[in-house]
Coordinates of C-alpha atoms in Angstrom, one line a residue:
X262 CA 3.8 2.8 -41.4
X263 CA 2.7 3.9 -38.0
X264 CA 2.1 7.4 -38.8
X265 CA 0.0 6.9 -41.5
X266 CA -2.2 4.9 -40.2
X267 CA -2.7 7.1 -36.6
X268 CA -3.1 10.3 -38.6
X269 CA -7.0 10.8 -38.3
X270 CA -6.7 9.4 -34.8
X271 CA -7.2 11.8 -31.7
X272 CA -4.1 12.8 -30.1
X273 CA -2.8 13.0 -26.2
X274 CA -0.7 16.3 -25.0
X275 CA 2.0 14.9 -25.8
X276 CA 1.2 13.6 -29.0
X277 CA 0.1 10.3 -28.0
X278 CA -2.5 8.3 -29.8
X279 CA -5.6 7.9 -28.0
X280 CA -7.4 5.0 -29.5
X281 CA -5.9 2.0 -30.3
X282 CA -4.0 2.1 -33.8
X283 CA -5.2 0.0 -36.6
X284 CA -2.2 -1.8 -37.2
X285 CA -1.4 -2.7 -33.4
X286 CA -0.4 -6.3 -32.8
X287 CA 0.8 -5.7 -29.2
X288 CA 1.2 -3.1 -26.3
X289 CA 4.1 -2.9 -24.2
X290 CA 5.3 -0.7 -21.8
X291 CA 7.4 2.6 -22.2
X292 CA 9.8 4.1 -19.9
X293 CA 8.5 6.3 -16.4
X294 CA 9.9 9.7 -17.5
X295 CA 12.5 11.5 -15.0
X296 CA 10.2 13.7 -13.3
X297 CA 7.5 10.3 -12.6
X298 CA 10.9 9.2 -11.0
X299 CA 11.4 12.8 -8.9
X300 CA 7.8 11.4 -7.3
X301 CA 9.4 7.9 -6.7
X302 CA 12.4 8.9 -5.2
X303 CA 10.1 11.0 -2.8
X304 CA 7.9 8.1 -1.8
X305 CA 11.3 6.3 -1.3
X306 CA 12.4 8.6 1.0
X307 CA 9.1 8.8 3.4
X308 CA 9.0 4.8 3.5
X309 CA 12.8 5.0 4.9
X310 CA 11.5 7.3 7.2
X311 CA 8.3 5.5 7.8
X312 CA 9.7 2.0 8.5
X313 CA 13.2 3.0 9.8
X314 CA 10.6 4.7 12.7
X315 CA 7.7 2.5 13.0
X316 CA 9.7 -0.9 13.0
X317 CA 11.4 0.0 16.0
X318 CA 7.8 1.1 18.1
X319 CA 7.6 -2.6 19.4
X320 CA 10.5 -3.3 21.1
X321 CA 11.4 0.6 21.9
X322 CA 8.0 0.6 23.6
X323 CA 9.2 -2.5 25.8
X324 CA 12.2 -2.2 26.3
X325 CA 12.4 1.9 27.0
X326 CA 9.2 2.6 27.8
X327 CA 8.4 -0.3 29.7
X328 CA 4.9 -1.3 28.2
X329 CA 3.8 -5.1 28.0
X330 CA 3.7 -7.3 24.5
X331 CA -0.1 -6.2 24.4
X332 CA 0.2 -3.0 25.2
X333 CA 3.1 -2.5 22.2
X334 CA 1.1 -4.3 20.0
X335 CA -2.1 -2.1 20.8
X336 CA -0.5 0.7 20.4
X337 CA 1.4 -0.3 17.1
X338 CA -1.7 -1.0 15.8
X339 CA -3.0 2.5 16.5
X340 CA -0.1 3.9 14.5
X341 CA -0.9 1.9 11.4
X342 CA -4.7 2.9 12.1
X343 CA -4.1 6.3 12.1
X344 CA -1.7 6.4 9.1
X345 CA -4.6 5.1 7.1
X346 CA -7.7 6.8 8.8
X347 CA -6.8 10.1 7.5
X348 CA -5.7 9.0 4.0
X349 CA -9.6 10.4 3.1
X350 CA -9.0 13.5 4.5
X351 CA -6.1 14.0 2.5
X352 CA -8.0 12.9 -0.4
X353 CA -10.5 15.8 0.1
X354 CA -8.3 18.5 0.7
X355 CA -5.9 17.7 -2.5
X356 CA -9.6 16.8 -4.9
X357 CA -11.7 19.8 -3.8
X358 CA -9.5 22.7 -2.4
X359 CA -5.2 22.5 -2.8
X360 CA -4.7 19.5 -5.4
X361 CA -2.4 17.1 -5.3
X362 CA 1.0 19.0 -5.4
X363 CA 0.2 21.0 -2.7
X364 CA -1.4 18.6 -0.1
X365 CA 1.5 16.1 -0.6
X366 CA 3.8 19.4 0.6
X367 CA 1.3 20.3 3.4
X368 CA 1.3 16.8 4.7
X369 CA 5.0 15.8 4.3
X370 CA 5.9 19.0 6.5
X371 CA 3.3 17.7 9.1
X372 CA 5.0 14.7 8.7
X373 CA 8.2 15.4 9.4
X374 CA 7.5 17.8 12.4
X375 CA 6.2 14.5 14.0
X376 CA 9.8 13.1 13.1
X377 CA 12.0 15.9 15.0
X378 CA 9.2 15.2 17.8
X379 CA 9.6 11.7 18.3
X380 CA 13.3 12.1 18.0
X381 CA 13.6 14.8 21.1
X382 CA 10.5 12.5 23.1
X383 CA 13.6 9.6 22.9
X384 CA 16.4 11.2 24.1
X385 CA 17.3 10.0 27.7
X386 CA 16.8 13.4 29.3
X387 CA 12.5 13.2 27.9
X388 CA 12.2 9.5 28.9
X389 CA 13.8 9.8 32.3
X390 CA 11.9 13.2 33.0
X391 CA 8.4 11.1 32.1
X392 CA 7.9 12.6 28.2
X393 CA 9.4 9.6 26.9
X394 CA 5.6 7.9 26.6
X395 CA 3.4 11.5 26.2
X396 CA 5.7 12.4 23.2
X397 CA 5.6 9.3 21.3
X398 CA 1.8 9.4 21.1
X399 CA 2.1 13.3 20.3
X400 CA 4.5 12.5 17.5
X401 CA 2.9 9.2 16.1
X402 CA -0.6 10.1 16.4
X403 CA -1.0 13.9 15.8
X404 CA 2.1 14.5 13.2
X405 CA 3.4 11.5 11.7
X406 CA 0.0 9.5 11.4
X407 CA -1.9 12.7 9.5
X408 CA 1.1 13.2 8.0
X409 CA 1.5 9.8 6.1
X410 CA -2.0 9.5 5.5
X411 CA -2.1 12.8 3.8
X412 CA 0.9 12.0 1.6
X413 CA -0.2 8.4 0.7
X414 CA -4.0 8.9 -0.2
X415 CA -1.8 11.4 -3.4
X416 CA 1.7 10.3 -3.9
X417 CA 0.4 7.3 -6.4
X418 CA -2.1 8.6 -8.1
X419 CA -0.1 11.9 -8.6
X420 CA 3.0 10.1 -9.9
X421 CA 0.4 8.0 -12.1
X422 CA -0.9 11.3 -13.8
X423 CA 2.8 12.5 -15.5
X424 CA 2.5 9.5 -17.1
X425 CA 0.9 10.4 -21.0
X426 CA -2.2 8.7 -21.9
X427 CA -2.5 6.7 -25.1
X428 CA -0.6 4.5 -27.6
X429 CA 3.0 5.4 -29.1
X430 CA 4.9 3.6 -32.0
X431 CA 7.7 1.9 -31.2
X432 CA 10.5 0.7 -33.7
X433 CA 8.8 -2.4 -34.0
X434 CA 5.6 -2.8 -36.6
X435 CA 2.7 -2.8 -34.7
X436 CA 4.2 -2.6 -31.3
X437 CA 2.6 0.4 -29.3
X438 CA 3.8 1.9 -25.7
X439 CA 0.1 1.1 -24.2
X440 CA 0.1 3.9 -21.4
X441 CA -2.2 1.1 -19.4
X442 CA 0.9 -1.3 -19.6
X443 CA 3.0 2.1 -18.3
X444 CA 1.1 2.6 -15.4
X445 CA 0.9 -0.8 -14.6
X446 CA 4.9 -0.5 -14.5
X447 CA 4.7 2.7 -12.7
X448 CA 3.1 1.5 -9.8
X449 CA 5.2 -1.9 -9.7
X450 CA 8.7 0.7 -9.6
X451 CA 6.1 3.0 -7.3
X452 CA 6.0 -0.2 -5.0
X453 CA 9.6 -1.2 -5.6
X454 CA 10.8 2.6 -4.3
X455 CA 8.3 1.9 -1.2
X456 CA 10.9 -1.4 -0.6
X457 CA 14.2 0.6 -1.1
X458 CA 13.8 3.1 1.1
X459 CA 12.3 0.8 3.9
X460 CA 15.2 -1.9 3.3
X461 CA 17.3 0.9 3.9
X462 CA 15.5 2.2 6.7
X463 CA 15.2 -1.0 8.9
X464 CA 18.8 -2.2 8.3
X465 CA 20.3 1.2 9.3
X466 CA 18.4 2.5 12.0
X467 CA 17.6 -0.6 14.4
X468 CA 21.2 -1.0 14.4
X469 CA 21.8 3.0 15.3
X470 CA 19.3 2.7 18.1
X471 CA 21.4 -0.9 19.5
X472 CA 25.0 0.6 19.0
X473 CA 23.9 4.8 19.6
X474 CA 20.9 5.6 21.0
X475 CA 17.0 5.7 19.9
X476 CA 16.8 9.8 19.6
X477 CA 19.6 9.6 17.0
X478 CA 17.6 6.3 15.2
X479 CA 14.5 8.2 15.0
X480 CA 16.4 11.5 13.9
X481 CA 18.0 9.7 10.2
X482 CA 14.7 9.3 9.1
X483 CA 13.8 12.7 9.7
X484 CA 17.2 13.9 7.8
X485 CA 16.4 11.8 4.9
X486 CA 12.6 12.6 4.6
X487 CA 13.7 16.0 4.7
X488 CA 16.0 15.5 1.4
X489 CA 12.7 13.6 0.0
X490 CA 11.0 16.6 0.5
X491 CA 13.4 18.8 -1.4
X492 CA 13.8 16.6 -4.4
X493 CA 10.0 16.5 -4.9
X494 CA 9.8 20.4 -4.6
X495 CA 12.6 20.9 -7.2
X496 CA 10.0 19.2 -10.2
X497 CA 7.3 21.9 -9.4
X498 CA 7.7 23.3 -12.8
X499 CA 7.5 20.1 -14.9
X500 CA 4.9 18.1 -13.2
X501 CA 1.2 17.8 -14.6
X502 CA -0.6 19.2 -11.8
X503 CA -4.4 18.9 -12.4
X504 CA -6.0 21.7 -10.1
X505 CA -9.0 20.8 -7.8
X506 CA -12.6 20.4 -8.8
X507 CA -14.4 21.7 -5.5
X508 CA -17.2 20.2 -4.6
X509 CA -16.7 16.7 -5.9
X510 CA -18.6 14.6 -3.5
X511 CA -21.1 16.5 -3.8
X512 CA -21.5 16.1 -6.9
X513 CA -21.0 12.1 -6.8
X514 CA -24.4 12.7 -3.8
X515 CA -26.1 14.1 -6.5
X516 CA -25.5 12.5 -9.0
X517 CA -26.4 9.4 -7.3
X518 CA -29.4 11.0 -5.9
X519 CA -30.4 12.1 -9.5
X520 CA -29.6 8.0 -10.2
X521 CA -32.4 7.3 -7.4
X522 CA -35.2 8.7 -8.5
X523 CA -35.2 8.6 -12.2
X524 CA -34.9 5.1 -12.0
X525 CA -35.9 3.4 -15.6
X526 CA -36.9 -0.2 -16.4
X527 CA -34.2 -2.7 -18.0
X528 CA -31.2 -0.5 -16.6
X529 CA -28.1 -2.8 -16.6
X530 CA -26.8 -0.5 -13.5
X531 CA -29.0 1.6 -11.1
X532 CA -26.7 4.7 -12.1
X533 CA -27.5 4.3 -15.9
X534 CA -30.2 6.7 -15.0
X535 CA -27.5 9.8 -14.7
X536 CA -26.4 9.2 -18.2
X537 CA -27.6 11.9 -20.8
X538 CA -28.7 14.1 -18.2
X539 CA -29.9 17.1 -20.2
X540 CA -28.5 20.1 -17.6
X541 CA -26.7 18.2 -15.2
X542 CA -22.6 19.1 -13.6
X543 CA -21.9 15.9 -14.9
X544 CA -21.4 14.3 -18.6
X545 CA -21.5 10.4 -19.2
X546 CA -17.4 9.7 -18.6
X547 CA -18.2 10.7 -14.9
X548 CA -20.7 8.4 -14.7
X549 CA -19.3 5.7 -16.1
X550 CA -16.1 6.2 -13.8
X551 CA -18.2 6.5 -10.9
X552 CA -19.9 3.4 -11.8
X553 CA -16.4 1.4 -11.8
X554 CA -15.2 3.4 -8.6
X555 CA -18.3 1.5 -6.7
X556 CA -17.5 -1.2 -8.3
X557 CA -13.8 -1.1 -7.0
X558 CA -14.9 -0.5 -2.9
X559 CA -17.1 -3.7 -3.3
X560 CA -13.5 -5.0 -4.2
X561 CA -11.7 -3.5 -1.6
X562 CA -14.2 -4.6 1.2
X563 CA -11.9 -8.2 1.2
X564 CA -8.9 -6.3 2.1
X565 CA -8.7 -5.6 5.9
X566 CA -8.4 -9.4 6.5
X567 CA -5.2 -9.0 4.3
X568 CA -4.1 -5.9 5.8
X569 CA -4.6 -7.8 9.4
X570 CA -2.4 -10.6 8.1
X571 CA 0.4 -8.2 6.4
X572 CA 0.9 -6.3 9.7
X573 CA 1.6 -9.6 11.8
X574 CA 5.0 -8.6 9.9
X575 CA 5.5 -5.4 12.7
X576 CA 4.3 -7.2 15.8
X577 CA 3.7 -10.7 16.1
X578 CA 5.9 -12.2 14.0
X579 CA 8.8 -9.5 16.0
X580 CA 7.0 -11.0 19.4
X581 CA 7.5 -14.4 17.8
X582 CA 11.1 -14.1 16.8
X583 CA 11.8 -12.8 20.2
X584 CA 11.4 -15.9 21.9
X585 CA 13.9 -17.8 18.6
X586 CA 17.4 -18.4 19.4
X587 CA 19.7 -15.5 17.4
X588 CA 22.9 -14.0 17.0
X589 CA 24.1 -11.8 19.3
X590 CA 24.0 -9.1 16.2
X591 CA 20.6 -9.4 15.2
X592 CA 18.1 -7.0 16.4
X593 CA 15.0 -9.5 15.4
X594 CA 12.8 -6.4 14.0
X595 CA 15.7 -6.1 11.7
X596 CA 14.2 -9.4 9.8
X597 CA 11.5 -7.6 7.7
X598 CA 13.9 -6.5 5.9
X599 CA 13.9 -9.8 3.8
X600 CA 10.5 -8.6 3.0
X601 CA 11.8 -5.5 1.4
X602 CA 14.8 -7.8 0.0
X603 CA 12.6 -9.6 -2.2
X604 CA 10.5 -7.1 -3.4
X605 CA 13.7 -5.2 -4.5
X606 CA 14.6 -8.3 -6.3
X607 CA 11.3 -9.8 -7.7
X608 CA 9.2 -6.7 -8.6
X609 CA 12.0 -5.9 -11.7
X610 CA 12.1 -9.3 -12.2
X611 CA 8.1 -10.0 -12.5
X612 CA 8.0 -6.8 -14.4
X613 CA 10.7 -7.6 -17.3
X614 CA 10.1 -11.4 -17.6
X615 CA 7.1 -12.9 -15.6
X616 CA 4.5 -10.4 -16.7
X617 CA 5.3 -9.9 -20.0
X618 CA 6.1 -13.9 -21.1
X619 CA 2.9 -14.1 -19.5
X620 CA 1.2 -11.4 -21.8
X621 CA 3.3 -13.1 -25.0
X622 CA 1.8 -16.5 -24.0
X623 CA -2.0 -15.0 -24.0
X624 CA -2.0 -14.9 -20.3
X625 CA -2.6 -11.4 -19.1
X626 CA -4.0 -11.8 -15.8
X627 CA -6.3 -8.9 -14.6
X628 CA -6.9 -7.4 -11.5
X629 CA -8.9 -9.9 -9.6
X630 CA -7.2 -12.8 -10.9
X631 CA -3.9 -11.0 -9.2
X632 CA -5.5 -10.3 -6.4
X633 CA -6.8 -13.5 -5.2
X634 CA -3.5 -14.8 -6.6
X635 CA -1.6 -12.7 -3.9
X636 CA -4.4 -13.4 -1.3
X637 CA -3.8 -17.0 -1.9
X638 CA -0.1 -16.8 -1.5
X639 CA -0.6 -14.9 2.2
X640 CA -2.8 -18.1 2.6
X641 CA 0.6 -20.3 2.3
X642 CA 2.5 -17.7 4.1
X643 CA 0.8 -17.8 6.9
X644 CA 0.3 -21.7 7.1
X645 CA 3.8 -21.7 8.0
X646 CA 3.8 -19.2 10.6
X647 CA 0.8 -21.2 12.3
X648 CA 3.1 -24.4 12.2
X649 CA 6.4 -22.6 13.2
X650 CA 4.3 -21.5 16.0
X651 CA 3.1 -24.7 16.9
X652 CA 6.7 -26.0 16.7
X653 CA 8.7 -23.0 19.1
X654 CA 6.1 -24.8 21.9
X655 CA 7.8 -28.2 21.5
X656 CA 11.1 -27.3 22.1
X657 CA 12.7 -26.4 25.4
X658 CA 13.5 -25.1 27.5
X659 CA 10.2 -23.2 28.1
X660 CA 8.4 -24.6 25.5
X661 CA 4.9 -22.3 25.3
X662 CA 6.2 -19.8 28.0
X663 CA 3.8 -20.4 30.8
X664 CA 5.5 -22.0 33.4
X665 CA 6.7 -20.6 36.7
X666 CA 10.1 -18.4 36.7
X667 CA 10.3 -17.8 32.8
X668 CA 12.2 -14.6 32.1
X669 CA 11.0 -11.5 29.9
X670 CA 13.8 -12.5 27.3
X671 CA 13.0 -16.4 27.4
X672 CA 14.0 -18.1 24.4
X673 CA 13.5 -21.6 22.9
X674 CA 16.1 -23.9 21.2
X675 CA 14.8 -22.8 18.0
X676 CA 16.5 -20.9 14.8
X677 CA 15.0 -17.3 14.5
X678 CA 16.3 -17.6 10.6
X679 CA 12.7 -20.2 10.3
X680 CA 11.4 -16.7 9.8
X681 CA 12.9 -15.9 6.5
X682 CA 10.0 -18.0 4.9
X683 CA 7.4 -15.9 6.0
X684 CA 8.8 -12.3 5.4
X685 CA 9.7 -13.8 1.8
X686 CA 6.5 -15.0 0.8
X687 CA 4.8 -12.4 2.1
X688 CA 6.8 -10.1 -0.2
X689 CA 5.7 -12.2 -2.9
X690 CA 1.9 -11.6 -2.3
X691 CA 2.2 -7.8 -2.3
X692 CA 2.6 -7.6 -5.9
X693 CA 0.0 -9.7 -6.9
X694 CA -2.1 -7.8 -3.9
X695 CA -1.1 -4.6 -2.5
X696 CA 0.2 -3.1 -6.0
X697 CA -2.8 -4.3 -8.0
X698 CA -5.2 -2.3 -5.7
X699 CA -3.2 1.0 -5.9
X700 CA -3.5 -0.1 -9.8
X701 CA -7.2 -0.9 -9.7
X702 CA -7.7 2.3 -7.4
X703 CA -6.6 4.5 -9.9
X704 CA -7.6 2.6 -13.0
X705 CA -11.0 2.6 -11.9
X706 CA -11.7 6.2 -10.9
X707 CA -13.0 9.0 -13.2
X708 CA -10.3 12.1 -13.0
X709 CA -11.9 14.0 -10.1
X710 CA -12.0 10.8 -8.1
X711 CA -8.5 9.6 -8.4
X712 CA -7.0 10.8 -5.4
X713 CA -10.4 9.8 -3.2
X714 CA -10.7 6.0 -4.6
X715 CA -7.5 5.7 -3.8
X716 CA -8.0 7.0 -0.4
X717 CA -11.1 4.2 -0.2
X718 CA -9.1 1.4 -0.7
X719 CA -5.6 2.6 1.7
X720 CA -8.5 3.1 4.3
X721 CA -9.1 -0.9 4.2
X722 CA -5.9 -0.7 6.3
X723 CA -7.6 0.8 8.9
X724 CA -10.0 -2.5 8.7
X725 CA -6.7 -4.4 9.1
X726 CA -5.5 -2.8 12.4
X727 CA -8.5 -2.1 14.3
X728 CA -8.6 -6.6 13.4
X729 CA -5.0 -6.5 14.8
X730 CA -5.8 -4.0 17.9
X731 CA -9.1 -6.6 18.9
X732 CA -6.4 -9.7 18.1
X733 CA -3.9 -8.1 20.0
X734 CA -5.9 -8.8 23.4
X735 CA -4.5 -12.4 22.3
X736 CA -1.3 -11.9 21.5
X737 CA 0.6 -13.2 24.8
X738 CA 1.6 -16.8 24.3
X739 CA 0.5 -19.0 23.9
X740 CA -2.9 -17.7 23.0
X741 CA -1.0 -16.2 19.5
X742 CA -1.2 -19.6 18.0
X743 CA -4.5 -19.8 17.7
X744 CA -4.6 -16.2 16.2
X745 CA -2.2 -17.0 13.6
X746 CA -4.5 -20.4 12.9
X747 CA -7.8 -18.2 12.7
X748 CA -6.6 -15.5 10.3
X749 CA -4.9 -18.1 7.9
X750 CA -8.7 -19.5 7.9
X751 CA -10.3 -16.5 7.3
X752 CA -8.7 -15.5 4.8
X753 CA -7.9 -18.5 3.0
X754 CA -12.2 -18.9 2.6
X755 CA -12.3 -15.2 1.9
X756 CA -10.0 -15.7 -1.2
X757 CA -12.2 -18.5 -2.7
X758 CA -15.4 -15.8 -1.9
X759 CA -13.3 -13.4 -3.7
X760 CA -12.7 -15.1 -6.9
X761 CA -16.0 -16.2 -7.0
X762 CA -17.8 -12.8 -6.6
X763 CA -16.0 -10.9 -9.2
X764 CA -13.9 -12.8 -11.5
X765 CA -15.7 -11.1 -14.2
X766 CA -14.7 -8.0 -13.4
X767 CA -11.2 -9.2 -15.3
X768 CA -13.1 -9.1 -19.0
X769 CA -14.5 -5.7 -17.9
X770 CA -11.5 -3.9 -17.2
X771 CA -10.0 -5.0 -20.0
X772 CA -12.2 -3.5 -22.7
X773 CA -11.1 -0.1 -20.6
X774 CA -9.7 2.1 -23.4
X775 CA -7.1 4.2 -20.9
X776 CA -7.0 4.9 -17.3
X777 CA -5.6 7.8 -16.9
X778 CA -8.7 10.2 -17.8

């Protein structure tokens, strides 16, 4: 029944149908095929490597290196700074000149240079012959930080491209494989991968570097990025690879500047001008994309408050834990790996049953109404910490840390396992939050833009840590309560903002016929 009515229909590469099929009732998703998962298992391997690195910076950089709470957190917050600044430079290089295959290969080689470094700066012979400090920042902020940008600002959108656009009967009547639904998926396992390799990362190498030694922590990561890096390579041949348009912000400047002054009464949007532009390097599907992919940075301005909160989870809330009673065992960076814990767990669960029961029900909540959901569960998150906080200062025996004769590893009569709440929930916001704008990233942009809106909105982290570096002149207690208090605040009335602003933009997105074009 499905063929015949899809016959006169356009078709995708891969025999897809592109607009929706007459008889559909329903969409669902279809299965990521194996060489979407060769990308996964790549990003899986550079978040072990990321996170089984970066989660020890704070206490390596106290404890070895001998820098203050402030100073770690400063320079933590340069490290997740950098990672993002040069996401956009990636984007260029992979949309006008390599494409994506190529940069991600470019970068992850940077990258793990930067790995080996960091690894040799450790060893006891660097730190005690003064490299120990120079060779972390060589290693973090020339290799490793271009390197991740480079490989982030194109790992999602290019996994997101091998999946095939359009609508494909199922064995069901009226029951279609909606690519939309697929991509939605793909990033969700996209994110999961991101979890897996940095649960695995933070529960083996904090432990290596408290039983072994730091060099041999930071050199597992470089080991298993490296394998990363060879799985990805071995897919060359069945990947989609769309090759690079040139020029493409230049042609988004002038195409805006064409926008400008041709400027017509009773436009709905300023860039309706640029449509049917007799002569032009552009056609009316560029347009419209552009359109949505300005739409999309007025979405991501809201992030950085987000971001600021989210990477309380690598410093402050470490800083805070210090000063819990633990186990002897526990290496108290090891705790964000509950945050990976749950993402593991929840994203297949939100992905087989929530979502879809949801969808089944009449409930398919759209991009912003995920967003400000996730925003809003930060919001609780966060609450907590602010009243954990509050609570380490009434017990003794320092209480908030400032009295005479209080040792650098004071702790208070207080159960560092009070922190599982806030890694948890915080897991829990990311897939309404953090996956959603990868989604909405791609989703929104035309084809030549993919890789660059996607760069826009990992940029907003940027806006997150340079918020962390200025609150990290606070971050001593007991000062770091009323940091926690502030950003809870902030975001809590930026949430409510949010919604209000661009709710609509829900209705609009779903009348998109496919993303992936």
């Amino acid at each position: 029944m499905a063929a015949t009515t899809t016959t006169s229909l356009r078709l995708g590469k891969s025999g897809e149908v592109i607009e929706p099929p007459a008889d559909m009732v329903r969409g669902v998703a279809g299965k990521l095929s194996p060489w979407t998962m060769l990308v996964v298992i790549m990003e899986l391997c550079e978040r072990f490597a990321y996170y089984g690195a970066s989660l020890m910076f704070n206490i390596y950089l106290q404890k070895v290196l001998g820098r203050s709470k402030s100073e770690a957190v400063a320079l933590n917050r340069v490290n997740q700074f950098m990672s993002y600044a040069t996401t956009v430079l990636g984007a260029i290089i992979a949309d006008q000149f390599l494409g994506k295959f190529k940069t991600i290969v470019l970068f992850a080689t940077i990258y793990l240079v930067g790995l080996i470094v960091l690894s040799i700066s450790s060893a006891d012979f660097s730190v005690s012959g003064g490299f120990g400090l120079p060779g972390f920042c060589i290693a973090v902020f020339a290799f490793i930080g271009f390197g991740t940008g480079g490989i982030k600002s194109n790992v999602s959108s290019f996994m997101a491209e091998q999946i095939p656009v359009g609508y494909k009967p199922t064995a069901t009547p009226g029951v279609y494989e909606d690519s939309k639904l697929t991509t939605e998926r793909g990033f969700r396992y996209f994110y999961w991968s991101i979890n897996v390799g940095a649960f695995a990362g933070m529960m083996a190498c904090p432990q290596v570097a408290k039983n072994e030694s730091y060099a041999l922590a930071y050199m597992i990561p470089a080991i298993v990025f490296f394998v990363g890096i060879v799985t990805f390579v071995g897919g060359t041949k069945r990947y989609t690879k769309r090759q690079p348009q040139g020029t493409v912000l230049v042609k988004v400047w002038r195409c805006m500047r064409y926008a400008r002054t041709h400027r017509r009464d009773g436009q709905s949007h300023w860039l309706d001008s640029s449509l049917d532009a007799a002569g032009q390097e552009w056609n009316n599907e560029f347009v419209v994309g552009l359109q949505r992919s300005l739409r999309a940075c007025k979405v991501f301005l809201f992030y950085p408050v987000y971001w600021s909160v989210y990477g309380n989870m690598t410093d402050l809330l470490i800083n805070q834990g210090m000063t819990m009673r633990r186990p002897n065992w526990l290496s108290v960076d090891q705790l964000n790996v509950v945050n990976s814990l749950v993402l593991i767990v929840a994203i297949p669960v939100f992905d087989n049953f929530v979502f879809p029961l949801l969808r089944r029900m009449g409930f398919r909540l759209g991009p912003i109404a995920r967003i400000t959901t996730g925003f809003a569960i930060a919001v609780c998150g966060f609450i907590y910490v602010t009243v954990l906080q509050k609570v380490i200062y009434t017990r003794g025996p320092y209480y908030d840390f400032t009295g005479p004769n209080v040792p650098d590893d004071a702790t208070n009569d207080i159960s560092v396992w009070l922190q599982i709440v806030p890694y948890a929930v915080v897991a829990i916001s990311e897939i309404f939050t953090s996956v959603t704008g990868l989604e909405f990233a791609f989703s929104q942009a035309p084809a030549e833009l993919k890789s660059v809106l996607t760069a826009v909105f990992l940029f907003t982290n940027c806006g997150g840590s340079l918020i962390g570096m200025i609150l990290g002149i606070w971050s001593s207690d007991p000062q770091v309560l009323y940091v926690f208090a502030a950003q809870t605040i902030i975001l809590g009335v930026l949430a409510a903002i949010f919604y209000w602003c661009f709710h609509h933009y829900d209705s609009m997105v779903a009348t998109q016929e496919q993303y992936n074009t």
